[in-house]
PDB file of C-alpha atoms in Angstrom:
ATOM      1  CA  MET A  15      18.645  40.065  37.065  1.00 78.00           C
ATOM      2  CA  ILE A  16      20.684  37.851  37.872  1.00 89.00           C
ATOM      3  CA  ASN A  17      23.274  37.381  40.532  1.00 94.00           C
ATOM      4  CA  VAL A  18      26.666  35.727  39.545  1.00 95.00           C
ATOM      5  CA  PHE A  19      28.733  33.083  41.424  1.00 97.00           C
ATOM      6  CA  THR A  20      31.773  30.922  41.064  1.00 97.00           C
ATOM      7  CA  ILE A  21      32.995  28.147  42.788  1.00 98.00           C
ATOM      8  CA  GLY A  22      35.553  25.327  42.528  1.00 96.00           C
ATOM      9  CA  VAL A  23      36.127  22.131  44.258  1.00 95.00           C
ATOM     10  CA  TYR A  24      39.948  21.903  45.142  1.00 92.00           C
ATOM     11  CA  ASN A  25      39.990  22.239  49.396  1.00 93.00           C
ATOM     12  CA  SER A  26      36.225  21.293  49.953  1.00 95.00           C
ATOM     13  CA  THR A  27      33.897  18.383  50.829  1.00 96.00           C
ATOM     14  CA  GLU A  28      31.210  17.005  48.924  1.00 97.00           C
ATOM     15  CA  TYR A  29      28.932  18.468  52.362  1.00 98.00           C
ATOM     16  CA  SER A  30      30.823  22.026  52.326  1.00 98.00           C
ATOM     17  CA  PHE A  31      30.830  21.845  48.186  1.00 98.00           C
ATOM     18  CA  PHE A  32      26.896  21.623  47.333  1.00 98.00           C
ATOM     19  CA  GLY A  33      26.283  23.522  51.036  1.00 98.00           C
ATOM     20  CA  LYS A  34      27.593  26.307  49.398  1.00 98.00           C
ATOM     21  CA  LEU A  35      25.255  25.889  46.614  1.00 98.00           C
ATOM     22  CA  THR A  36      22.414  25.709  48.564  1.00 98.00           C
ATOM     23  CA  LYS A  37      23.393  28.435  51.043  1.00 98.00           C
ATOM     24  CA  ASN A  38      23.208  30.906  48.219  1.00 98.00           C
ATOM     25  CA  HIS A  39      19.863  29.774  46.728  1.00 98.00           C
ATOM     26  CA  ILE A  40      22.033  28.758  43.454  1.00 98.00           C
ATOM     27  CA  ASP A  41      18.945  27.357  40.728  1.00 97.00           C
ATOM     28  CA  MET A  42      21.354  27.221  37.901  1.00 97.00           C
ATOM     29  CA  PHE A  43      24.825  25.498  37.804  1.00 98.00           C
ATOM     30  CA  CYS A  44      26.966  26.129  34.893  1.00 98.00           C
ATOM     31  CA  ASP A  45      29.627  23.431  34.367  1.00 98.00           C
ATOM     32  CA  ILE A  46      32.739  25.025  32.429  1.00 97.00           C
ATOM     33  CA  ARG A  47      35.290  22.486  32.270  1.00 95.00           C
ATOM     34  CA  GLN A  48      36.438  20.959  28.982  1.00 91.00           C
ATOM     35  CA  ARG A  49      36.188  17.175  30.451  1.00 87.00           C
ATOM     36  CA  ARG A  50      33.487  16.681  33.215  1.00 88.00           C
ATOM     37  CA  GLY A  51      35.342  14.374  35.511  1.00 82.00           C
ATOM     38  CA  VAL A  52      38.273  14.353  38.885  1.00 85.00           C
ATOM     39  CA  ARG A  53      40.326  11.820  38.868  1.00 81.00           C
ATOM     40  CA  GLY A  54      40.556   9.745  42.205  1.00 81.00           C
ATOM     41  CA  SER A  55      37.440   9.350  44.351  1.00 89.00           C
ATOM     42  CA  LEU A  56      38.708  12.251  46.941  1.00 92.00           C
ATOM     43  CA  TYR A  57      36.426  14.773  44.455  1.00 94.00           C
ATOM     44  CA  ARG A  58      34.035  12.020  43.338  1.00 95.00           C
ATOM     45  CA  TYR A  59      31.424  14.069  43.836  1.00 97.00           C
ATOM     46  CA  VAL A  60      32.182  16.715  40.418  1.00 97.00           C
ATOM     47  CA  ASN A  61      31.839  13.690  38.114  1.00 96.00           C
ATOM     48  CA  SER A  62      29.318  14.624  35.902  1.00 95.00           C
ATOM     49  CA  ASN A  63      26.773  11.883  36.519  1.00 96.00           C
ATOM     50  CA  TYR A  64      27.080  12.058  40.234  1.00 96.00           C
ATOM     51  CA  LEU A  65      26.981  15.573  40.303  1.00 98.00           C
ATOM     52  CA  GLN A  66      24.373  16.174  38.122  1.00 98.00           C
ATOM     53  CA  ALA A  67      22.140  13.656  40.070  1.00 98.00           C
ATOM     54  CA  LYS A  68      22.966  15.058  42.827  1.00 98.00           C
ATOM     55  CA  LEU A  69      21.739  19.107  41.536  1.00 98.00           C
ATOM     56  CA  LYS A  70      18.797  17.596  40.450  1.00 98.00           C
ATOM     57  CA  GLU A  71      18.291  15.839  43.612  1.00 98.00           C
ATOM     58  CA  LEU A  72      19.017  19.838  45.525  1.00 98.00           C
ATOM     59  CA  GLY A  73      16.567  21.088  42.560  1.00 98.00           C
ATOM     60  CA  ILE A  74      19.322  22.979  41.125  1.00 98.00           C
ATOM     61  CA  ASN A  75      19.495  23.230  36.596  1.00 97.00           C
ATOM     62  CA  TYR A  76      22.431  21.729  35.425  1.00 98.00           C
ATOM     63  CA  THR A  77      23.842  22.997  32.113  1.00 97.00           C
ATOM     64  CA  TYR A  78      27.283  22.253  29.887  1.00 97.00           C
ATOM     65  CA  ILE A  79      28.847  25.173  28.506  1.00 97.00           C
ATOM     66  CA  LYS A  80      31.857  23.108  26.774  1.00 96.00           C
ATOM     67  CA  GLU A  81      32.179  26.201  24.573  1.00 97.00           C
ATOM     68  CA  LEU A  82      33.555  28.646  27.279  1.00 98.00           C
ATOM     69  CA  ALA A  83      35.812  25.678  28.729  1.00 96.00           C
ATOM     70  CA  PRO A  84      40.074  26.564  27.586  1.00 96.00           C
ATOM     71  CA  THR A  85      41.086  24.253  24.754  1.00 95.00           C
ATOM     72  CA  SER A  86      44.330  21.702  25.888  1.00 93.00           C
ATOM     73  CA  GLU A  87      46.359  23.976  23.980  1.00 94.00           C
ATOM     74  CA  ILE A  88      45.524  27.118  26.006  1.00 94.00           C
ATOM     75  CA  ARG A  89      45.465  24.467  29.002  1.00 91.00           C
ATOM     76  CA  GLN A  90      49.572  23.533  28.291  1.00 92.00           C
ATOM     77  CA  LYS A  91      50.466  26.983  28.234  1.00 90.00           C
ATOM     78  CA  GLN A  92      49.169  27.634  31.698  1.00 89.00           C
ATOM     79  CA  LYS A  93      50.926  24.407  32.735  1.00 88.00           C
ATOM     80  CA  ASP A  94      54.174  25.424  31.008  1.00 88.00           C
ATOM     81  CA  ALA A  95      53.549  28.343  33.174  1.00 85.00           C
ATOM     82  CA  ASP A  96      53.024  26.961  36.575  1.00 81.00           C
ATOM     83  CA  LYS A  97      56.421  24.840  36.010  1.00 86.00           C
ATOM     84  CA  ILE A  98      57.968  27.173  35.070  1.00 83.00           C
ATOM     85  CA  ASN A  99      56.860  28.737  38.445  1.00 81.00           C
ATOM     86  CA  ASN A 100      57.251  25.676  40.164  1.00 83.00           C
ATOM     87  CA  GLU A 101      53.627  25.406  41.305  1.00 83.00           C
ATOM     88  CA  THR A 102      50.750  22.834  41.099  1.00 74.00           C
ATOM     89  CA  LYS A 103      47.669  23.127  39.588  1.00 75.00           C
ATOM     90  CA  LYS A 104      46.036  23.192  43.171  1.00 75.00           C
ATOM     91  CA  GLN A 105      48.342  25.310  44.336  1.00 76.00           C
ATOM     92  CA  ARG A 106      47.902  28.175  41.769  1.00 80.00           C
ATOM     93  CA  THR A 107      46.276  31.475  43.235  1.00 80.00           C
ATOM     94  CA  SER A 108      46.625  33.509  40.166  1.00 86.00           C
ATOM     95  CA  LEU A 109      46.151  32.439  36.012  1.00 90.00           C
ATOM     96  CA  GLY A 110      49.223  33.189  33.945  1.00 86.00           C
ATOM     97  CA  GLU A 111      49.331  36.953  31.433  1.00 90.00           C
ATOM     98  CA  VAL A 112      49.932  34.209  28.165  1.00 90.00           C
ATOM     99  CA  PHE A 113      46.539  31.725  29.796  1.00 91.00           C
ATOM    100  CA  VAL A 114      44.636  34.883  30.150  1.00 95.00           C
ATOM    101  CA  GLU A 115      45.514  37.127  26.686  1.00 95.00           C
ATOM    102  CA  GLU A 116      45.280  33.302  24.741  1.00 94.00           C
ATOM    103  CA  TYR A 117      41.452  32.838  26.382  1.00 97.00           C
ATOM    104  CA  ASN A 118      40.478  36.057  25.894  1.00 96.00           C
ATOM    105  CA  SER A 119      41.572  36.174  22.113  1.00 96.00           C
ATOM    106  CA  GLN A 120      40.593  32.405  21.202  1.00 96.00           C
ATOM    107  CA  ILE A 121      37.319  31.593  23.511  1.00 97.00           C
ATOM    108  CA  LEU A 122      35.961  34.538  24.902  1.00 97.00           C
ATOM    109  CA  SER A 123      36.144  37.181  21.890  1.00 96.00           C
ATOM    110  CA  HIS A 124      33.816  34.371  20.244  1.00 96.00           C
ATOM    111  CA  PHE A 125      30.929  33.792  22.585  1.00 97.00           C
ATOM    112  CA  ASP A 126      27.989  35.693  22.690  1.00 97.00           C
ATOM    113  CA  MET A 127      27.850  36.495  26.119  1.00 95.00           C
ATOM    114  CA  LYS A 128      24.991  38.382  25.969  1.00 94.00           C
ATOM    115  CA  ASN A 129      23.021  35.604  24.048  1.00 96.00           C
ATOM    116  CA  LEU A 130      24.473  32.979  27.374  1.00 96.00           C
ATOM    117  CA  VAL A 131      22.965  35.477  29.685  1.00 93.00           C
ATOM    118  CA  ALA A 132      19.367  36.359  27.890  1.00 93.00           C
ATOM    119  CA  SER A 133      18.811  31.958  27.879  1.00 95.00           C
ATOM    120  CA  LEU A 134      19.764  31.882  31.305  1.00 92.00           C
ATOM    121  CA  GLU A 135      17.322  34.809  32.585  1.00 91.00           C
ATOM    122  CA  LYS A 136      14.639  32.441  30.365  1.00 94.00           C
ATOM    123  CA  THR A 137      14.492  29.951  31.862  1.00 94.00           C
ATOM    124  CA  GLY A 138      14.134  32.107  35.573  1.00 94.00           C
ATOM    125  CA  ALA A 139      17.372  31.527  37.505  1.00 94.00           C
ATOM    126  CA  LYS A 140      17.641  34.102  39.576  1.00 94.00           C
ATOM    127  CA  ASN A 141      21.312  32.872  41.298  1.00 96.00           C
ATOM    128  CA  ILE A 142      23.895  30.817  37.931  1.00 96.00           C
ATOM    129  CA  VAL A 143      27.051  29.879  39.346  1.00 97.00           C
ATOM    130  CA  PHE A 144      30.069  29.127  37.066  1.00 97.00           C
ATOM    131  CA  PHE A 145      32.359  25.933  37.872  1.00 97.00           C
ATOM    132  CA  CYS A 146      35.272  24.605  37.481  1.00 94.00           C
ATOM    133  CA  VAL A 147      38.090  22.779  39.835  1.00 92.00           C
ATOM    134  CA  GLU A 148      40.439  25.646  40.721  1.00 91.00           C
ATOM    135  CA  GLU A 149      40.212  26.015  43.905  1.00 92.00           C
ATOM    136  CA  HIS A 150      40.464  29.790  43.698  1.00 91.00           C
ATOM    137  CA  ALA A 151      38.481  31.805  40.853  1.00 94.00           C
ATOM    138  CA  SER A 152      41.648  33.947  40.116  1.00 93.00           C
ATOM    139  CA  ALA A 153      43.601  30.687  39.108  1.00 91.00           C
ATOM    140  CA  CYS A 154      40.982  29.597  36.715  1.00 93.00           C
ATOM    141  CA  HIS A 155      39.116  30.416  33.224  1.00 95.00           C
ATOM    142  CA  ARG A 156      36.025  31.046  35.581  1.00 96.00           C
ATOM    143  CA  SER A 157      37.201  34.600  36.990  1.00 96.00           C
ATOM    144  CA  LEU A 158      37.419  35.325  33.613  1.00 97.00           C
ATOM    145  CA  VAL A 159      33.354  34.400  32.096  1.00 97.00           C
ATOM    146  CA  ALA A 160      32.356  36.105  35.580  1.00 94.00           C
ATOM    147  CA  LYS A 161      34.505  39.751  34.269  1.00 93.00           C
ATOM    148  CA  GLU A 162      33.302  39.335  31.396  1.00 94.00           C
ATOM    149  CA  ILE A 163      29.829  38.925  32.809  1.00 93.00           C
ATOM    150  CA  SER A 164      29.917  41.753  35.282  1.00 91.00           C
ATOM    151  CA  LYS A 165      31.685  43.955  32.086  1.00 89.00           C
ATOM    152  CA  LEU A 166      28.802  43.684  30.711  1.00 88.00           C
ATOM    153  CA  TYR A 167      26.054  43.892  32.683  1.00 87.00           C
ATOM    154  CA  GLY A 168      27.684  45.360  36.218  1.00 86.00           C
ATOM    155  CA  ASN A 169      26.558  42.323  38.037  1.00 83.00           C
ATOM    156  CA  ASN A 170      28.888  41.900  41.461  1.00 88.00           C
ATOM    157  CA  ILE A 171      30.792  38.403  41.281  1.00 93.00           C
ATOM    158  CA  THR A 172      31.281  36.377  44.491  1.00 94.00           C
ATOM    159  CA  ASP A 173      33.445  33.175  44.637  1.00 94.00           C
ATOM    160  CA  LEU A 174      31.723  30.480  46.984  1.00 96.00           C
TER     161      LEU A 174
END
């Protein structure tokens, strides 16, 4: 059985971010962002090339699962909700109802989660983390992915 974790990057440092991964013995890093970069230098350590090189150095396997990324249209619905709620992406602590409905119907309902978990297990991974940028899992689609895995397999989910 695998252990499932989620992690975001906002309000972390390079040291704390990679420290959480090593402390929890993460051996498979699943990047589920739509775009694999972050603007500016503050979070440069999660830009794709640097991130993959650092994970390799730490002995952590990396996989990009673009099919689990929300579409631009779904992301726009969350941006609209954020604007109504007068909050930024970095301030958000929960996903909007419309985002959750759209993500579940357009992405998760068409994604073969059982196949993903089976393929991750075949790699020998024991501690798998799903990554996107938001600080709080509840403010990010990675929480929806983790809930789906938990629903199917009864895994506990830990947000790092």
